[in-house]
Coordinates of C-alpha atoms in Angstrom, one line a residue:
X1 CA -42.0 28.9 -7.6
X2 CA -42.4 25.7 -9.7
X3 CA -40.3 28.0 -13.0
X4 CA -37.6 29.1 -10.5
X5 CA -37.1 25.2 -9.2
X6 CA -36.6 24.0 -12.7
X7 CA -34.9 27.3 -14.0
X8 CA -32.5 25.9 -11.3
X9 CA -32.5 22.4 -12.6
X10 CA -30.3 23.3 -15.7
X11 CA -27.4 25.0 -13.7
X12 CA -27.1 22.1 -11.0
X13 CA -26.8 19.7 -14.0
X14 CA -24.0 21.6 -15.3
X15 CA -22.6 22.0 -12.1
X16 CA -22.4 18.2 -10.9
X17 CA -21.5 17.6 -14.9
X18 CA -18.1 19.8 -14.3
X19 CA -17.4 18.0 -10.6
X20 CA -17.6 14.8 -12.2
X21 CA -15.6 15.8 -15.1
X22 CA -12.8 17.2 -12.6
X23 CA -12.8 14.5 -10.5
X24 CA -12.3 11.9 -13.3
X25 CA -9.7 14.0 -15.0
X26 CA -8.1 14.2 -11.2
X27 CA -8.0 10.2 -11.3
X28 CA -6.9 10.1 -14.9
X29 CA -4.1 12.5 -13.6
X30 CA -2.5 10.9 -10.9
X31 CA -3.2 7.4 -12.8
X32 CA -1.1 8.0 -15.8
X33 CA 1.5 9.3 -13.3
X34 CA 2.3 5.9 -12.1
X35 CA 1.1 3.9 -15.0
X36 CA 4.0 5.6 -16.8
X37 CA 6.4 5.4 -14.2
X38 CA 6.3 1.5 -13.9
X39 CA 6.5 1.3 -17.5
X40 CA 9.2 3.4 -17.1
X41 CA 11.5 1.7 -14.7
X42 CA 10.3 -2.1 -14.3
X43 CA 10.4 -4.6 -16.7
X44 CA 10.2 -8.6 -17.0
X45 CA 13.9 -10.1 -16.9
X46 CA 13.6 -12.4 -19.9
X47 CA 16.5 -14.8 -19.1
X48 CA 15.7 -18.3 -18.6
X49 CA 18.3 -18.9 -16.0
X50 CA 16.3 -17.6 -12.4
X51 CA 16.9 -18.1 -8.9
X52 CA 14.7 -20.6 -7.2
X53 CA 11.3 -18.3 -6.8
X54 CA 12.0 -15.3 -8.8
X55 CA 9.5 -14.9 -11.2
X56 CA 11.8 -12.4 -13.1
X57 CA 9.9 -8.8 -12.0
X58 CA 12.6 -6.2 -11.9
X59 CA 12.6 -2.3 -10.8
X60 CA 15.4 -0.5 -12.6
X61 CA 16.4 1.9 -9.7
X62 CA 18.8 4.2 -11.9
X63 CA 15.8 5.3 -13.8
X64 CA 14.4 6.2 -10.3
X65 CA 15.5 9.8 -9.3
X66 CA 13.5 10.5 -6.5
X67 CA 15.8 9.6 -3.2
X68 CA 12.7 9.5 -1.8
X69 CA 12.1 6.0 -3.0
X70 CA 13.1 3.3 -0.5
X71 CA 11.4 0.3 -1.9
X72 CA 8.9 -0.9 -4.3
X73 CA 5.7 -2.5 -3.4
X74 CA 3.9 -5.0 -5.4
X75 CA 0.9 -7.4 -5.5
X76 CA 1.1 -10.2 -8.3
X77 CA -3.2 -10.3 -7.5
X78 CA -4.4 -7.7 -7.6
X79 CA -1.8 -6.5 -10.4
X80 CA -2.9 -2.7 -9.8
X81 CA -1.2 -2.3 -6.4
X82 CA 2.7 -2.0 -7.9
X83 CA 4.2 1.5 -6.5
X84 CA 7.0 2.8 -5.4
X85 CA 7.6 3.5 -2.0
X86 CA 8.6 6.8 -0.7
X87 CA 10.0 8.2 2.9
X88 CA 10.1 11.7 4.3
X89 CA 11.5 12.8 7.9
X90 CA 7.6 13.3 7.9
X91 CA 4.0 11.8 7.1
X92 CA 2.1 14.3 5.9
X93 CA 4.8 15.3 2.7
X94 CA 3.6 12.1 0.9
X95 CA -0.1 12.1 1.9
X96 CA -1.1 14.4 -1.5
X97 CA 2.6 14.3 -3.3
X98 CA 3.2 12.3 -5.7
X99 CA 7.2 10.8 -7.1
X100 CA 7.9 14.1 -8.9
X101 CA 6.6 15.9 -5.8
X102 CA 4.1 17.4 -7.1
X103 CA 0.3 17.8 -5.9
X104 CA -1.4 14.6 -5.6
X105 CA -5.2 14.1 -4.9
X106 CA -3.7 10.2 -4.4
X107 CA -0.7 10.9 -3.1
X108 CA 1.8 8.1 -2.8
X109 CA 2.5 5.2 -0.9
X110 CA 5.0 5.9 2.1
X111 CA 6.9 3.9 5.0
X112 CA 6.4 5.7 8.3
X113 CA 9.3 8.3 9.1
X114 CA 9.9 6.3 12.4
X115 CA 10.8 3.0 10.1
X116 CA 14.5 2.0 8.8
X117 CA 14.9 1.9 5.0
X118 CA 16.2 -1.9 5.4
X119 CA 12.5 -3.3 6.0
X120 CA 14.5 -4.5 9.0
X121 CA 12.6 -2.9 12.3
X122 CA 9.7 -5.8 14.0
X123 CA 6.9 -3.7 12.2
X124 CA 7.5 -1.7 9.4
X125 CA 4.6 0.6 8.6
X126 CA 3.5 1.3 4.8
X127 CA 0.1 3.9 4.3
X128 CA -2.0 4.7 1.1
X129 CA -4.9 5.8 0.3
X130 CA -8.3 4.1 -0.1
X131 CA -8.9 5.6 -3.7
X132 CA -12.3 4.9 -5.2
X133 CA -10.6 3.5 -8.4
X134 CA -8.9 0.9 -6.0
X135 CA -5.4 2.8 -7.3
X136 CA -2.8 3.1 -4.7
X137 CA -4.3 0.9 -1.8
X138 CA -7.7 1.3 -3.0
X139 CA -8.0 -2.9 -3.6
X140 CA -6.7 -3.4 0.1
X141 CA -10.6 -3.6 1.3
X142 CA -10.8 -7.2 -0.5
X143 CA -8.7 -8.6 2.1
X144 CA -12.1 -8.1 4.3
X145 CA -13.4 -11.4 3.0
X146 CA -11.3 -14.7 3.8
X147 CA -12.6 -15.7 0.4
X148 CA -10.0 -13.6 -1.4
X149 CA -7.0 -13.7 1.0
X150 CA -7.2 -17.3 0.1
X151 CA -6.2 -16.4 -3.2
X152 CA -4.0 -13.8 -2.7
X153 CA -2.1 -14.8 0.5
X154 CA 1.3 -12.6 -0.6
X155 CA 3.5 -9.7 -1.1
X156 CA 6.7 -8.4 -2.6
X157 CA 8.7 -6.0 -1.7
X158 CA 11.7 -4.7 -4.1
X159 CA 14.7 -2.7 -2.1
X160 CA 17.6 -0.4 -3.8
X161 CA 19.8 -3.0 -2.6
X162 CA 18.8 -5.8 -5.5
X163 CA 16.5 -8.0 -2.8
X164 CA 13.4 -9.2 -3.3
X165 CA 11.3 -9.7 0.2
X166 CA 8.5 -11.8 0.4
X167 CA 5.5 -11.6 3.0
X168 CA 3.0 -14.0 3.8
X169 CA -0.2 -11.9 4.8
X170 CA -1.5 -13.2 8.4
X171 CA -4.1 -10.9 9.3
X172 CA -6.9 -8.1 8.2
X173 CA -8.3 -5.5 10.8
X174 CA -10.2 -2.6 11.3
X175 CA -8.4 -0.4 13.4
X176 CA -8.6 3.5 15.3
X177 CA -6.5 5.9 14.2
X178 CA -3.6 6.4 16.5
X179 CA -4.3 2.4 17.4
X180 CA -1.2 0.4 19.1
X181 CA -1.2 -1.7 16.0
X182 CA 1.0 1.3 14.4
X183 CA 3.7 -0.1 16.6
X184 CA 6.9 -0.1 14.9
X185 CA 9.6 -1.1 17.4
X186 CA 8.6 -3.7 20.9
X187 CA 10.1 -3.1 24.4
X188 CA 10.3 -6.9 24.5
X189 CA 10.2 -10.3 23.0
X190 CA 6.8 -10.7 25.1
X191 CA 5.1 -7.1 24.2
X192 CA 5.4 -8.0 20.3
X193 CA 3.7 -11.9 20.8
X194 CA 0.9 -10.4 22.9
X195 CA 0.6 -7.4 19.9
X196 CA 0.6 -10.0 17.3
X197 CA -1.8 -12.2 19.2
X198 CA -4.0 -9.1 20.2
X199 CA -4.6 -8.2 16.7
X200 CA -5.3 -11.3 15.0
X201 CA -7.8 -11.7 18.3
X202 CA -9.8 -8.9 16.7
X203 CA -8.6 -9.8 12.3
X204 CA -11.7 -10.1 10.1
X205 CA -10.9 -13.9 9.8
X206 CA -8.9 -16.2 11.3
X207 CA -6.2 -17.3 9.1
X208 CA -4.5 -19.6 10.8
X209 CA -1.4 -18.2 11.0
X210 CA 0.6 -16.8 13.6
X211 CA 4.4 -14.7 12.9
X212 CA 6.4 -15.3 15.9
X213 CA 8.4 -12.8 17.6
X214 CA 11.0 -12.8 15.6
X215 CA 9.9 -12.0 12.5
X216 CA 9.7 -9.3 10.5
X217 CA 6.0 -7.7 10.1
X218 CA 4.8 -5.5 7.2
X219 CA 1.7 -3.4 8.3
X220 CA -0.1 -1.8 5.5
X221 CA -2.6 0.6 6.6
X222 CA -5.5 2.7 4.4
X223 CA -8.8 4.0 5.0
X224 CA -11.9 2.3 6.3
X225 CA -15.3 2.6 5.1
X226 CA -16.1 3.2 8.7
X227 CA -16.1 6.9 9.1
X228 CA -12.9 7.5 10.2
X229 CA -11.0 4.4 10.9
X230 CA -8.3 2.3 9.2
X231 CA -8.2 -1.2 6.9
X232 CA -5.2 -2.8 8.2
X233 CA -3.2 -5.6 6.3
X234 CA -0.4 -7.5 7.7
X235 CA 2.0 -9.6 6.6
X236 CA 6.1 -11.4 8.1
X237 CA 8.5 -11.7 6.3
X238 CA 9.1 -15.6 4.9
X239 CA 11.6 -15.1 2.3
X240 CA 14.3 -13.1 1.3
X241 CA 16.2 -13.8 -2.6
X242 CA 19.0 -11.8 -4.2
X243 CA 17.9 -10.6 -7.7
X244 CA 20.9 -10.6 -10.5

């Protein structure tokens, strides 16, 4: 029995060898895909003469082809989360397809079918997965510690229409699946301020700030670490600048 045990030693080697293999070549994969892409079509506007706040970051959308892409999502800290956006009248086409629509173990970052392209609904809803590498929203689980969203209170997001939108993040929650908090449009003025206040109730942290009802909320969503729920980010809207 003992020579059949580590006869049997060899083979699982080689097997857990080619899984690893295939899984890092899978990540390598669908890294290079958008590691290309953004060398591809952004670029650092190198003119001196900026708006007030523009720090130059520019996404050429002609080099974009997909129609798919409705916006472009980008953290100065940590640099790696800088994707495109994409919409389907669905949100599973997304969930393991990436720009070229092709399979994806990653997948892509997408707005919520329900959601307007303008970023203009009370709650627009962005997912991505919780990728070991911390690609796509893989670096959203820092937000769990207030230590880091103290550093990285902000987000950008990059429309067709040559805007630049900026949110200030306000809260970071663990959620259900199916929770209210993927709310994307409010019955009332009052069902939105007791959502907003709900949430932060049950945030990670208390940040100390509160959107009102008439802003415009940004709520990106990935995977927990918790079996099967979701890591929840949220930001409003606090400035809006034309990019030349």
């Amino acid at each position: 029995m003992k020579k059949k045990r580590i006869g049997c030693l060899p083979v699982l080697m080689i097997f857990s060898l080619i899984v690893i293999i295939a899984i890092g070549f899978i990540y390598y994969k669908d890294g290079k895909t958008y590691s290309d892409l953004e060398t591809e079509v952004t670029y650092q506007k190198k003119e001196k003469k900026k708006s007030k706040g523009d720090d130059g970051y520019r996404v050429n959308w002609k080099k974009l082809k997909n129609k798919d892409v409705v916006g472009w999502i980008r953290f100065k800290h940590p640099k790696i989360i800088s994707y495109p956006i994409m919409q389907k009248d669905d949100n599973d086409f997304y969930l393991h397809k990436d720009i070229k629509k092709e399979y994806s173990f990653a997948g892509s970052i997408f707005m919520d079918y329900h959601n307007h392209k303008n970023f203009l609904d009370s709650n627009t809803l962005i997912y991505g997965h919780n990728m070991a590498n911390e690609s796509m929203f893989g670096s959203l689980k820092k937000y769990n510690e207030k230590s880091y969203w103290k550093k990285n209170k902000y987000f950008y997001i990059y429309t067709r229409d040559g805007k630049r939108r900026k949110y200030k993040i306000y809260n970071a929650c663990i959620v259900r699946p199916g929770s209210e908090i993927y709310t994307y449009r409010f019955a009332s003025n009052e069902n939105m301020d007791k959502y907003i206040k709900y949430y932060k109730s049950i945030g990670e942290y208390s940040t100390g700030l509160t959107p009102s009802v008439k802003d415009k909320l940004v709520t990106l969503s990935t995977c927990a670490l918790q079996g099967s729920r979701r890591f929840v980010v949220q930001g409003y809207l606090v400035e809006t600048i034309t990019l030349d």
